[in-house]
């Protein structure tokens, strides 16, 4: 269903991108304040903002907060018009597709969920296009041009290729091109943890922070690091692998070939394996282990504490090396964070070096829809940012 | 001895800094190539280069490499005139001062060394001014305006204050201001490992690398990380503390309050302590341990291998998180690197995640004068770069 797009966000220069991003993430904000925060002149801000106002992406508020008529004064705040464009975000897991539609501020307006019955590329592409069709109903469809897709694994955003996805069993799949053909939308593909970090950087804990890290804990343990406004991507395509920081010399073997990695101790699978060992019950499930640990089962509580300890050690490694302003720890594994949090904080406090301990540590569960919202944030970002460091 | 400076490097715009830095670190290079590498127009490169040529910092070579007369053609290479200005660099340790004078390309032209007889601030300032007077003899003095000073510990480059130096026992010493008064030179103060990283970034292994890390091993173990052209400084003033990455859960206690830190296993002191334990000889020295390990003493060889293993684990943590293009491992501890290197590489190969293992690992000794050269490189950099990330 390709179609010709009406006048869209007129990003024609770095100054335009900077001004729009500032209003998007920190607005409403006056031209004077935009100039102060970006280092641009007031005249340059006015010039950059005008096409956005004309295309309906920005509006000028009267000083009291109402919309102002006329050409505007430097002190009148600029604000985003969040409904000017909608964005679709889809997270692909091994089991299902989660889709959302958001506005320009990444607020969710609609969502849907499809189970995946197979991992064949053609099947996934068709199922994803169906999901997009379902979630983009009514007037949402009229103003949606961009689709962000998040997949775990090795994803090349610039070429739109899934280089390797262990959960899907894919190698070198040109997913962005296939989805553009199937949906008619402009597609941006991103690694799922990096997508979540974009949402956090632009619309969450990362707003106003010079540097931060997002750590996800669950089936896998990963992180995304933002330094100087850009995502650290790694010269060889690998970065943020906190799950493979070796914290326990001689510890349990990891699927990566190393030993004592955080993931080998604190992933969902590692916790279940260890819980079965300490109880001697080979059929014990994660849910059982959580219930009994919450009920006071000491050996099981210690399994969770050991996982929290390993996460705390990994966080200390990350913070001592990077010194981010704050770290968000999230992920489906954190749904049981009552069993982890105390030990994570205790270990981090002991091992953080000097003033690195002042790094803010936010530990919170991650609703599954957040992954899809992250994908939508990548689609929003793709309007303004070509590449990151 | 303040004096009025003649016309100096005319850095008046970001474009001027970019053009000059490109020729300095990658020249001789044609205007066309400078334009290609920097994204500036050919006209902008010519405009930016002209004042440097007039002030004698750059020259234009004929295509054959000789100096060209006249206004020049875009294909003629631009080259630095290294003798146009000299820079002083001084490293302060707990025991001595090492000073060098370098040219614009950080090539050492003179050096000197003074023992320090005390740590009193006034005494150190006077001794350092004497050293600068000695090393800046003859015509070097005529063209030297900038002094870089490197100190280990918590150093605030922007304010020129040593916030905390454990070796000197200093807290909040405004060293840059004191040294400007004592020497008449413009002083830039920097943490010693970061200063070494600047030398590496501009004149060593870091040239042309999008990201790299410098790791120093010795009395302390530290690192400096360069991402996207900037040194990672840490939001709370701490970054690059690879010595305090916890790699051995339950390992030996560290002076930082943690356990199992790389520094608690692989610093010079940790190695000597462990060597004394395994030999049962409480008076064993590092030199003895090195000699006997080189002679084939197995228990002592294992002490060094264990240190190399801890360093390899720390490197894996750094590389899995950051993904630098390459890592330089250096420092006075690496003088004995024949005893470490194999184990460092073996452990790193096992624990590096996926393609992160492609990170180039350069392991080499560090002549002590290099620290002072790093300080001089900071002085050179201070001409062009106000701040880093």
XYZ file of C-alpha atoms in Angstrom, chain B residues 6-388:
383
model
C 54.042 36.852 19.247
C 51.386 35.778 16.738
C 50.350 32.244 17.668
C 48.224 29.493 16.173
C 45.134 31.388 14.983
C 42.372 29.031 16.090
C 39.288 31.143 15.598
C 36.587 28.655 14.588
C 35.670 24.978 14.802
C 36.587 24.654 11.110
C 40.052 26.086 11.791
C 40.567 23.603 14.645
C 39.366 20.712 12.488
C 41.615 21.579 9.564
C 44.669 22.136 11.734
C 44.086 18.939 13.728
C 43.713 16.920 10.540
C 47.000 18.169 9.110
C 48.724 17.792 12.486
C 47.702 14.198 13.063
C 47.401 12.878 9.507
C 49.512 15.232 7.333
C 51.004 15.889 4.923
C 47.592 15.834 3.336
C 46.140 17.736 0.384
C 43.342 20.284 0.770
C 41.164 17.974 -1.275
C 41.788 15.133 1.174
C 41.279 17.392 4.181
C 37.932 18.403 2.686
C 36.993 14.773 2.089
C 37.956 13.651 5.607
C 36.336 16.559 7.441
C 33.217 17.127 5.343
C 34.193 20.782 4.844
C 34.169 22.391 1.393
C 37.479 22.908 -0.404
C 36.953 26.640 -0.138
C 36.405 26.382 3.630
C 39.608 24.347 3.996
C 41.597 26.931 2.022
C 40.115 29.758 4.074
C 40.850 27.963 7.362
C 44.399 27.040 6.382
C 45.527 30.483 5.217
C 46.071 32.113 8.652
C 48.046 29.039 9.797
C 50.301 29.325 6.767
C 50.759 33.041 7.401
C 51.621 32.451 11.066
C 54.125 29.748 10.088
C 52.288 26.736 11.580
C 51.480 25.103 8.253
C 53.261 25.082 4.947
C 52.251 23.995 1.508
C 54.409 21.424 -0.216
C 54.795 21.178 -3.974
C 53.166 17.988 -5.242
C 56.616 16.418 -5.242
C 56.957 17.204 -1.544
C 58.979 20.445 -1.772
C 57.645 23.751 -0.527
C 55.481 25.393 -3.153
C 55.550 29.102 -3.910
C 52.402 31.158 -4.403
C 48.836 30.632 -3.339
C 48.803 26.890 -3.840
C 46.572 24.416 -5.584
C 44.019 22.149 -3.891
C 46.055 19.025 -4.660
C 49.270 20.304 -3.071
C 49.784 18.720 0.338
C 49.585 20.771 3.527
C 52.190 19.918 6.148
C 52.822 20.949 9.730
C 55.942 22.976 10.560
C 56.802 21.106 13.754
C 59.403 23.626 14.981
C 57.028 26.584 14.880
C 56.223 26.112 18.553
C 57.532 23.996 21.412
C 55.637 22.536 24.346
C 56.728 21.541 27.820
C 55.319 18.453 29.498
C 55.948 17.437 33.105
C 54.834 14.329 34.948
C 54.731 14.553 38.742
C 55.092 11.309 40.676
C 55.484 10.817 44.401
C 59.264 10.544 43.932
C 60.260 12.746 41.047
C 59.523 15.163 38.243
C 60.107 14.162 34.634
C 60.086 16.936 32.058
C 60.292 17.024 28.274
C 60.139 19.634 25.542
C 58.443 18.517 22.345
C 57.693 20.056 19.007
C 54.197 20.376 17.558
C 54.159 16.707 16.607
C 55.046 15.657 20.173
C 58.549 14.585 19.165
C 60.826 14.979 22.192
C 63.594 17.596 21.781
C 64.909 17.754 25.339
C 64.283 16.052 28.660
C 65.283 16.304 32.298
C 64.593 14.599 35.590
C 64.569 15.892 39.184
C 64.107 13.898 42.360
C 61.408 15.324 44.637
C 62.537 15.748 48.237
C 59.087 16.567 49.600
C 55.412 16.899 48.779
C 54.795 20.366 50.135
C 52.899 22.268 47.426
C 55.263 25.266 47.446
C 58.278 22.981 47.209
C 56.840 21.040 44.269
C 55.891 24.249 42.436
C 59.421 25.669 42.840
C 61.061 22.388 41.806
C 58.812 22.173 38.764
C 59.599 25.768 37.741
C 63.320 24.973 38.083
C 62.896 21.888 35.914
C 61.061 23.913 33.260
C 63.865 26.513 33.315
C 66.459 23.810 32.843
C 64.715 21.911 30.070
C 63.749 25.060 28.115
C 67.247 26.083 27.104
C 68.391 28.188 24.158
C 66.037 28.623 21.232
C 63.460 26.215 22.690
C 62.582 28.920 25.205
C 61.827 31.484 22.497
C 58.952 29.513 21.082
C 57.436 27.801 24.135
C 54.231 29.178 25.632
C 52.381 26.167 26.973
C 53.048 23.697 29.766
C 51.147 20.466 30.269
C 51.275 18.809 33.684
C 50.215 15.223 34.395
C 49.365 13.936 37.862
C 47.750 10.673 38.873
C 44.512 10.922 40.790
C 41.413 13.071 40.568
C 42.329 16.082 38.429
C 39.893 18.743 37.182
C 41.314 19.892 33.880
C 38.838 22.702 33.333
C 39.583 24.458 36.637
C 43.233 23.353 36.821
C 42.765 21.895 40.299
C 44.215 18.662 41.717
C 41.164 17.486 43.619
C 42.840 14.457 45.145
C 46.267 12.934 44.665
C 46.945 9.959 46.938
C 50.687 9.808 46.079
C 51.217 13.491 46.882
C 48.689 13.635 49.703
C 47.061 16.667 48.079
C 43.446 17.773 48.128
C 42.032 20.731 46.154
C 45.352 22.271 45.105
C 44.961 24.989 42.381
C 48.144 23.772 40.728
C 47.638 25.288 37.269
C 47.298 28.817 38.665
C 50.341 28.381 40.931
C 52.439 27.077 38.035
C 51.331 29.846 35.659
C 52.589 32.361 38.178
C 55.850 30.477 38.693
C 56.659 29.785 35.036
C 54.867 32.438 32.964
C 53.549 29.664 30.743
C 49.932 28.761 30.035
C 49.318 25.625 32.058
C 46.964 22.710 31.376
C 46.579 20.097 34.069
C 45.410 16.571 33.337
C 45.166 13.145 34.921
C 48.255 11.196 33.871
C 46.483 8.274 32.204
C 44.214 10.642 30.284
C 47.290 12.623 29.182
C 48.896 9.447 27.847
C 45.674 8.702 25.998
C 45.791 12.128 24.340
C 49.309 11.400 23.064
C 48.097 8.045 21.775
C 44.948 9.515 20.231
C 46.759 12.267 18.340
C 50.184 10.822 17.662
C 50.022 7.072 18.293
C 47.817 4.012 17.937
C 44.665 6.098 18.185
C 45.228 8.039 14.950
C 42.400 7.164 12.588
C 40.577 5.001 15.175
C 36.961 5.904 15.932
C 37.423 4.578 19.453
C 40.245 3.129 21.482
C 41.354 2.513 25.037
C 44.680 2.947 26.765
C 45.248 0.696 29.776
C 48.161 1.291 32.131
C 49.450 -1.409 34.449
C 51.827 -0.780 37.332
C 51.493 0.532 40.885
C 47.922 1.332 39.919
C 45.856 -0.009 37.037
C 43.841 2.509 35.043
C 42.551 3.284 31.604
C 41.330 6.082 29.405
C 38.591 5.539 26.837
C 38.123 7.552 23.670
C 34.717 7.288 21.974
C 33.664 9.393 18.995
C 36.862 11.452 19.215
C 36.379 12.457 22.850
C 37.761 11.206 26.148
C 35.069 9.662 28.343
C 35.213 11.681 31.580
C 32.308 10.277 33.559
C 29.307 12.284 34.736
C 30.507 12.092 38.329
C 34.219 12.539 37.550
C 35.057 8.815 37.472
C 35.591 6.787 34.296
C 38.086 4.277 32.944
C 38.678 2.629 36.314
C 39.508 -0.778 34.880
C 41.596 -1.430 37.996
C 38.352 -1.506 39.950
C 36.380 -3.779 37.683
C 35.456 -6.735 39.907
C 36.574 -9.885 38.092
C 36.987 -12.425 40.886
C 33.932 -12.703 43.084
C 35.194 -13.385 46.606
C 38.759 -12.543 45.555
C 41.329 -10.554 47.532
C 40.192 -7.328 49.219
C 41.044 -4.095 47.392
C 42.046 -0.770 48.955
C 38.898 0.708 47.341
C 36.721 -1.294 49.729
C 35.654 -3.871 47.147
C 36.894 -7.421 46.550
C 38.397 -9.162 43.541
C 39.196 -5.951 41.633
C 41.786 -6.236 38.846
C 44.096 -3.985 40.853
C 43.830 -6.225 43.916
C 45.305 -9.069 41.853
C 47.548 -7.479 39.220
C 49.040 -4.285 40.649
C 52.753 -4.363 41.468
C 51.966 -4.478 45.180
C 49.438 -7.287 44.767
C 51.949 -9.342 42.798
C 54.687 -8.857 45.404
C 52.302 -9.743 48.219
C 51.221 -12.924 46.470
C 54.811 -13.816 45.520
C 55.824 -13.542 49.179
C 52.921 -15.807 50.160
C 53.717 -18.557 47.671
C 57.467 -18.530 48.395
C 57.114 -18.009 52.132
C 59.797 -15.280 51.842
C 58.459 -12.073 53.438
C 61.392 -9.977 52.123
C 61.097 -11.026 48.475
C 61.263 -8.030 46.111
C 59.572 -7.518 42.761
C 62.959 -7.692 41.033
C 63.700 -11.038 42.709
C 60.295 -12.372 41.732
C 60.763 -11.294 38.105
C 64.258 -12.800 37.875
C 63.205 -16.099 39.377
C 60.014 -16.318 37.292
C 62.031 -15.686 34.159
C 64.420 -18.398 35.345
C 61.546 -20.895 35.376
C 60.279 -20.828 39.004
C 56.813 -22.340 38.456
C 54.952 -21.036 41.522
C 56.221 -17.519 40.763
C 55.378 -17.869 37.079
C 51.851 -18.720 38.183
C 51.638 -15.530 40.239
C 52.391 -13.491 37.105
C 50.032 -15.615 35.019
C 47.247 -14.997 37.568
C 47.878 -11.260 37.239
C 47.764 -11.560 33.439
C 44.526 -13.530 33.749
C 42.936 -10.769 35.875
C 44.073 -8.138 33.367
C 42.629 -10.231 30.530
C 39.291 -10.443 32.363
C 39.289 -6.686 32.897
C 40.079 -6.123 29.212
C 37.217 -8.420 28.220
C 34.848 -6.412 30.432
C 36.038 -3.172 28.833
C 35.879 -4.468 25.260
C 32.515 -6.238 25.664
C 31.008 -3.025 27.031
C 32.709 -0.482 24.723
C 33.828 -2.289 21.608
C 36.867 -0.061 20.943
C 38.696 -0.452 17.655
C 41.885 -1.229 19.555
C 43.383 -1.285 23.041
C 46.929 -0.366 24.060
C 48.131 -2.023 27.281
C 51.168 -0.278 28.681
C 52.634 1.060 31.919
C 55.717 0.386 33.998
C 54.283 -2.992 35.035
C 54.452 -4.073 31.407
C 58.273 -3.892 31.543
C 57.890 -7.501 32.661
C 55.306 -8.201 29.983
C 57.056 -11.368 28.831
C 55.603 -12.825 32.059
C 52.062 -11.534 31.404
C 51.384 -11.246 27.747
C 50.533 -14.826 26.843
C 47.989 -15.136 29.662
C 46.463 -11.724 28.957
C 45.879 -12.713 25.342
C 44.613 -16.205 26.184
C 42.061 -14.985 28.748
C 40.957 -12.130 26.526
C 40.389 -14.515 23.609
C 38.174 -16.753 25.762
C 36.101 -13.955 27.333
C 35.767 -11.446 24.468
C 32.204 -11.663 23.137
C 31.743 -12.509 19.464
C 33.298 -10.043 17.068
C 34.564 -7.938 19.996
C 37.505 -10.367 19.898
C 38.584 -8.610 16.691
C 39.633 -5.627 18.811
C 43.371 -5.098 18.273
C 45.390 -5.671 21.457
C 48.755 -3.897 21.584
C 50.819 -4.838 24.649
C 54.065 -2.918 25.100
C 56.330 -1.430 27.763
C 56.111 2.281 28.592
C 59.327 4.310 28.903
C 58.866 6.648 31.856
C 59.494 9.703 29.681
C 56.289 8.830 27.799
C 54.235 10.130 30.721
C 55.858 13.553 30.319
C 55.325 13.387 26.564
C 51.635 12.761 27.308
C 51.596 15.960 29.364
C 53.152 17.827 26.422
C 50.490 16.368 24.108
C 47.832 17.822 26.422
C 49.524 21.222 26.074
C 49.457 20.828 22.283
C 45.823 19.792 22.403
C 44.938 22.769 24.586
C 45.642 25.010 21.578
C 42.747 23.523 19.692
C 40.284 21.794 21.956
C 38.549 23.453 24.835
C 36.759 20.478 26.284
C 36.072 16.807 25.669
